[in-house]
């Protein structure tokens, strides 16, 4: 059951698709205490054994207890355990306690476009406090259905997902492997990447184009000096099974004569300052304007700009910098220069010196700047900070809707950096600028199930890490997790060490892992679509399917992938083995260079070895997992032959979803049982 409570005057976020009548004002929420409705503050006294799941893209554990989290879309290249805000704002959480005496399960969704703070036993160990300083908000309270056929945890997620609507489904090729690098500048650079992959028999479906393909970082332009004929280049690569995925940034360069800027300015489509002039801030192209995506006309206009690239044969995009990230504004920069100037020639003491050192980075995405411009909501001016979290989401929606118009019959790939619940219907996300660290590999394991709860099924982290130098073993171990993430992309910043699958020599090890992805493609695609259609989670924590098993509930480094697979990735350097917990009997599968070995295992704990060039996964009791037989010969997803499948596991049949890989007509009717 879902109940809606509304507090204050709300601003439509577009997050939910079901219209539920709000409880009469004064009605009391079944759980916790409403301390104040404006500003909003709600608290809940947690029992010792209560677990808290959710919040989508956030750091720390699957169980979010013991942390402070804030929904405030942020550009966070230096994320760690102490980071409170990420690129996405996903205000969904579940409180769960499965113990016989204190059993509890309910989920909450705080539908707000503003900053929301979740103090989950951080200030006070036993207290969960949710607060928002601004605007009105809707709170949805979800309790398990008495007649459910699955665990309470899976049930409340499914109800929530029905509330927020069906998640985005990309074309099938987007489940192939993608190579990216901030630093591929020219056609020759990209061709070299493709050639290396092909030469080393490493399957590949796409190469991303980062900001360097543009003319002076201007959206929807192509630098002819670097890509003389993008249309024929993209057509040529496509014949080879490789697609190009260009980046689109939120900021539009201020430059007289640049058509996108000129038109946006003339029509009044950009965000404005209080005095009505266009708000500008420095980002990649220097001074830039920001489309007011809350204005439907402006959103449509920006979305239709993608046609300039779809006309060149492009059918995939990534949207970046749409928190929106702001490097500086003229005002903030001036203030810093003044302040730095005031220190010149001074004898800096302990106080003044530490005021001085952070100054040069203090202009990044400041609250003052977010408070200095306005957007149009139903004809009314609303200050940006009050609806900040919607910016990237509305950009994704604008792009997604336009791409549907431009390509009514074929799905287009779209993923974004910033997000807010609602945008999960229009695109996927990558999880931003992580680092080449083992901690960030482990973090992805914990983030993935939360993203799935929140409806962001098409997601993944930069494999190998974005910042810093990666190592060969880290890329291999990260790929072994990436095999199972819907978005499987190796991406890296310009100043890191090369980390493509051919960059470390002895490419057979990399080929071994990549080919498993292609062997599992029919399973991954099928499980993904089935999860989307049913509102389920493609990736789940163990405890969601084994809630009676406390050990499974507390397990944070193993995951369920689709109906039939459990994974237990290696995420420590120099570890050739790890403990794996089997909540029930399973088939242990080792994939190594196309060779499969299986072993039946009973419930219990095992110390499992995994060679660097191998992937070990487990097939659940009663399940059958299909593998494409021709994966070792496939250069891209197009080569995978779904009519020739092998099967692992002791189930009797597998429900396979399959289609042409592009259709927008996706239905349960395309699911057929296959088997040995
Ligand atoms: O501030 O376009 O997260 O993936 O390579 C850096 C350059 C801007 C941030 C993205 C990253 C991308 C980079 N961008």
mmCIF file of N, CA, C and O in Angstrom, residues 21 38 88 103 112 121 139 208 229 244 249 287 289 291 318 345 397 440 466 471 482 494 505 569 572 586 620 623 638:
data_model
loop_
_atom_site.group_PDB
_atom_site.id
_atom_site.type_symbol
_atom_site.label_atom_id
_atom_site.label_comp_id
_atom_site.label_asym_id
_atom_site.label_seq_id
_atom_site.Cartn_x
_atom_site.Cartn_y
_atom_site.Cartn_z
ATOM 1 N N UNK A 21 -4.302 10.396 -4.168
ATOM 2 C CA UNK A 21 -4.867 11.480 -3.382
ATOM 3 C C UNK A 21 -4.094 11.614 -2.068
ATOM 4 O O UNK A 21 -3.790 10.604 -1.423
ATOM 5 N N UNK A 38 7.052 22.699 8.086
ATOM 6 C CA UNK A 38 7.722 23.704 7.277
ATOM 7 C C UNK A 38 8.609 24.587 8.164
ATOM 8 O O UNK A 38 8.068 25.363 8.935
ATOM 9 N N UNK A 88 23.565 12.436 -8.089
ATOM 10 C CA UNK A 88 22.141 12.146 -8.205
ATOM 11 C C UNK A 88 21.400 12.475 -6.925
ATOM 12 O O UNK A 88 21.982 12.564 -5.842
ATOM 13 N N UNK A 103 9.926 -6.991 14.029
ATOM 14 C CA UNK A 103 9.953 -6.944 12.576
ATOM 15 C C UNK A 103 9.234 -5.700 12.052
ATOM 16 O O UNK A 103 8.188 -5.294 12.555
ATOM 17 N N UNK A 112 10.876 15.837 -3.632
ATOM 18 C CA UNK A 112 11.219 17.253 -3.487
ATOM 19 C C UNK A 112 12.303 17.610 -4.491
ATOM 20 O O UNK A 112 13.189 16.804 -4.760
ATOM 21 N N UNK A 121 21.185 7.821 11.797
ATOM 22 C CA UNK A 121 21.949 7.369 12.952
ATOM 23 C C UNK A 121 23.347 7.935 12.970
ATOM 24 O O UNK A 121 24.269 7.328 13.516
ATOM 25 N N UNK A 139 5.446 13.188 0.741
ATOM 26 C CA UNK A 139 6.084 12.012 1.310
ATOM 27 C C UNK A 139 5.191 10.819 1.003
ATOM 28 O O UNK A 139 3.988 10.838 1.281
ATOM 29 N N UNK A 208 33.356 6.256 -26.757
ATOM 30 C CA UNK A 208 32.770 7.548 -26.392
ATOM 31 C C UNK A 208 33.652 8.681 -26.898
ATOM 32 O O UNK A 208 34.879 8.581 -26.891
ATOM 33 N N UNK A 229 34.856 14.221 -41.395
ATOM 34 C CA UNK A 229 33.567 13.752 -41.912
ATOM 35 C C UNK A 229 32.992 12.732 -40.925
ATOM 36 O O UNK A 229 33.120 11.523 -41.110
ATOM 37 N N UNK A 244 29.742 5.406 -32.070
ATOM 38 C CA UNK A 244 30.323 6.554 -31.383
ATOM 39 C C UNK A 244 29.283 7.167 -30.454
ATOM 40 O O UNK A 244 28.112 7.280 -30.815
ATOM 41 N N UNK A 249 27.531 18.674 -23.065
ATOM 42 C CA UNK A 249 27.663 19.380 -21.783
ATOM 43 C C UNK A 249 26.466 20.301 -21.550
ATOM 44 O O UNK A 249 25.813 20.733 -22.492
ATOM 45 N N UNK A 287 32.959 31.297 -20.558
ATOM 46 C CA UNK A 287 31.652 31.821 -20.147
ATOM 47 C C UNK A 287 30.515 31.107 -20.901
ATOM 48 O O UNK A 287 30.538 30.998 -22.119
ATOM 49 N N UNK A 289 26.089 29.898 -20.972
ATOM 50 C CA UNK A 289 24.700 30.041 -20.531
ATOM 51 C C UNK A 289 24.135 28.660 -20.234
ATOM 52 O O UNK A 289 24.662 27.646 -20.700
ATOM 53 N N UNK A 291 20.618 26.363 -20.281
ATOM 54 C CA UNK A 291 19.231 26.263 -20.733
ATOM 55 C C UNK A 291 18.305 26.064 -19.536
ATOM 56 O O UNK A 291 18.605 25.292 -18.632
ATOM 57 N N UNK A 318 26.089 10.846 -24.088
ATOM 58 C CA UNK A 318 26.213 11.007 -22.629
ATOM 59 C C UNK A 318 26.160 12.486 -22.301
ATOM 60 O O UNK A 318 26.815 13.301 -22.934
ATOM 61 N N UNK A 345 51.614 40.542 0.353
ATOM 62 C CA UNK A 345 52.526 41.343 1.156
ATOM 63 C C UNK A 345 52.299 41.240 2.656
ATOM 64 O O UNK A 345 53.016 41.857 3.437
ATOM 65 N N UNK A 397 15.465 14.413 -19.525
ATOM 66 C CA UNK A 397 14.110 14.302 -20.059
ATOM 67 C C UNK A 397 14.008 15.006 -21.414
ATOM 68 O O UNK A 397 13.434 14.465 -22.365
ATOM 69 N N UNK A 440 37.129 2.291 -4.550
ATOM 70 C CA UNK A 440 36.032 2.683 -5.439
ATOM 71 C C UNK A 440 35.445 1.499 -6.197
ATOM 72 O O UNK A 440 34.279 1.515 -6.582
ATOM 73 N N UNK A 466 38.336 6.724 -13.013
ATOM 74 C CA UNK A 466 38.461 7.938 -13.843
ATOM 75 C C UNK A 466 39.742 8.707 -13.503
ATOM 76 O O UNK A 466 40.569 8.969 -14.365
ATOM 77 N N UNK A 471 46.018 0.276 -12.439
ATOM 78 C CA UNK A 471 46.990 -0.799 -12.600
ATOM 79 C C UNK A 471 46.305 -1.950 -13.326
ATOM 80 O O UNK A 471 45.078 -2.038 -13.368
ATOM 81 N N UNK A 482 32.326 -5.472 -13.917
ATOM 82 C CA UNK A 482 31.654 -4.806 -15.039
ATOM 83 C C UNK A 482 30.931 -5.763 -15.969
ATOM 84 O O UNK A 482 29.963 -5.380 -16.627
ATOM 85 N N UNK A 494 42.187 12.482 -18.800
ATOM 86 C CA UNK A 494 43.279 12.703 -19.755
ATOM 87 C C UNK A 494 44.649 12.479 -19.134
ATOM 88 O O UNK A 494 45.588 12.085 -19.797
ATOM 89 N N UNK A 505 49.464 -5.064 -22.089
ATOM 90 C CA UNK A 505 50.074 -6.268 -22.630
ATOM 91 C C UNK A 505 49.296 -7.523 -22.258
ATOM 92 O O UNK A 505 48.300 -7.442 -21.529
ATOM 93 N N UNK A 569 32.540 -10.492 -6.262
ATOM 94 C CA UNK A 569 33.741 -9.959 -6.921
ATOM 95 C C UNK A 569 34.937 -9.865 -5.978
ATOM 96 O O UNK A 569 34.778 -9.721 -4.771
ATOM 97 N N UNK A 572 40.150 -6.598 -3.703
ATOM 98 C CA UNK A 572 41.353 -6.263 -2.950
ATOM 99 C C UNK A 572 42.572 -6.592 -3.806
ATOM 100 O O UNK A 572 42.601 -7.642 -4.457
ATOM 101 N N UNK A 586 24.180 -23.906 -4.601
ATOM 102 C CA UNK A 586 24.337 -23.237 -5.900
ATOM 103 C C UNK A 586 25.365 -23.983 -6.741
ATOM 104 O O UNK A 586 26.149 -24.776 -6.222
ATOM 105 N N UNK A 620 21.975 -19.971 -9.195
ATOM 106 C CA UNK A 620 21.101 -20.334 -8.083
ATOM 107 C C UNK A 620 20.331 -21.610 -8.356
ATOM 108 O O UNK A 620 20.046 -21.964 -9.500
ATOM 109 N N UNK A 623 17.672 -22.696 -11.168
ATOM 110 C CA UNK A 623 17.762 -21.731 -12.268
ATOM 111 C C UNK A 623 18.604 -22.278 -13.404
ATOM 112 O O UNK A 623 19.453 -23.152 -13.215
ATOM 113 N N UNK A 638 26.417 -7.449 -32.061
ATOM 114 C CA UNK A 638 25.663 -7.843 -33.260
ATOM 115 C C UNK A 638 25.993 -9.282 -33.668
ATOM 116 O O UNK A 638 25.183 -9.951 -34.307
#
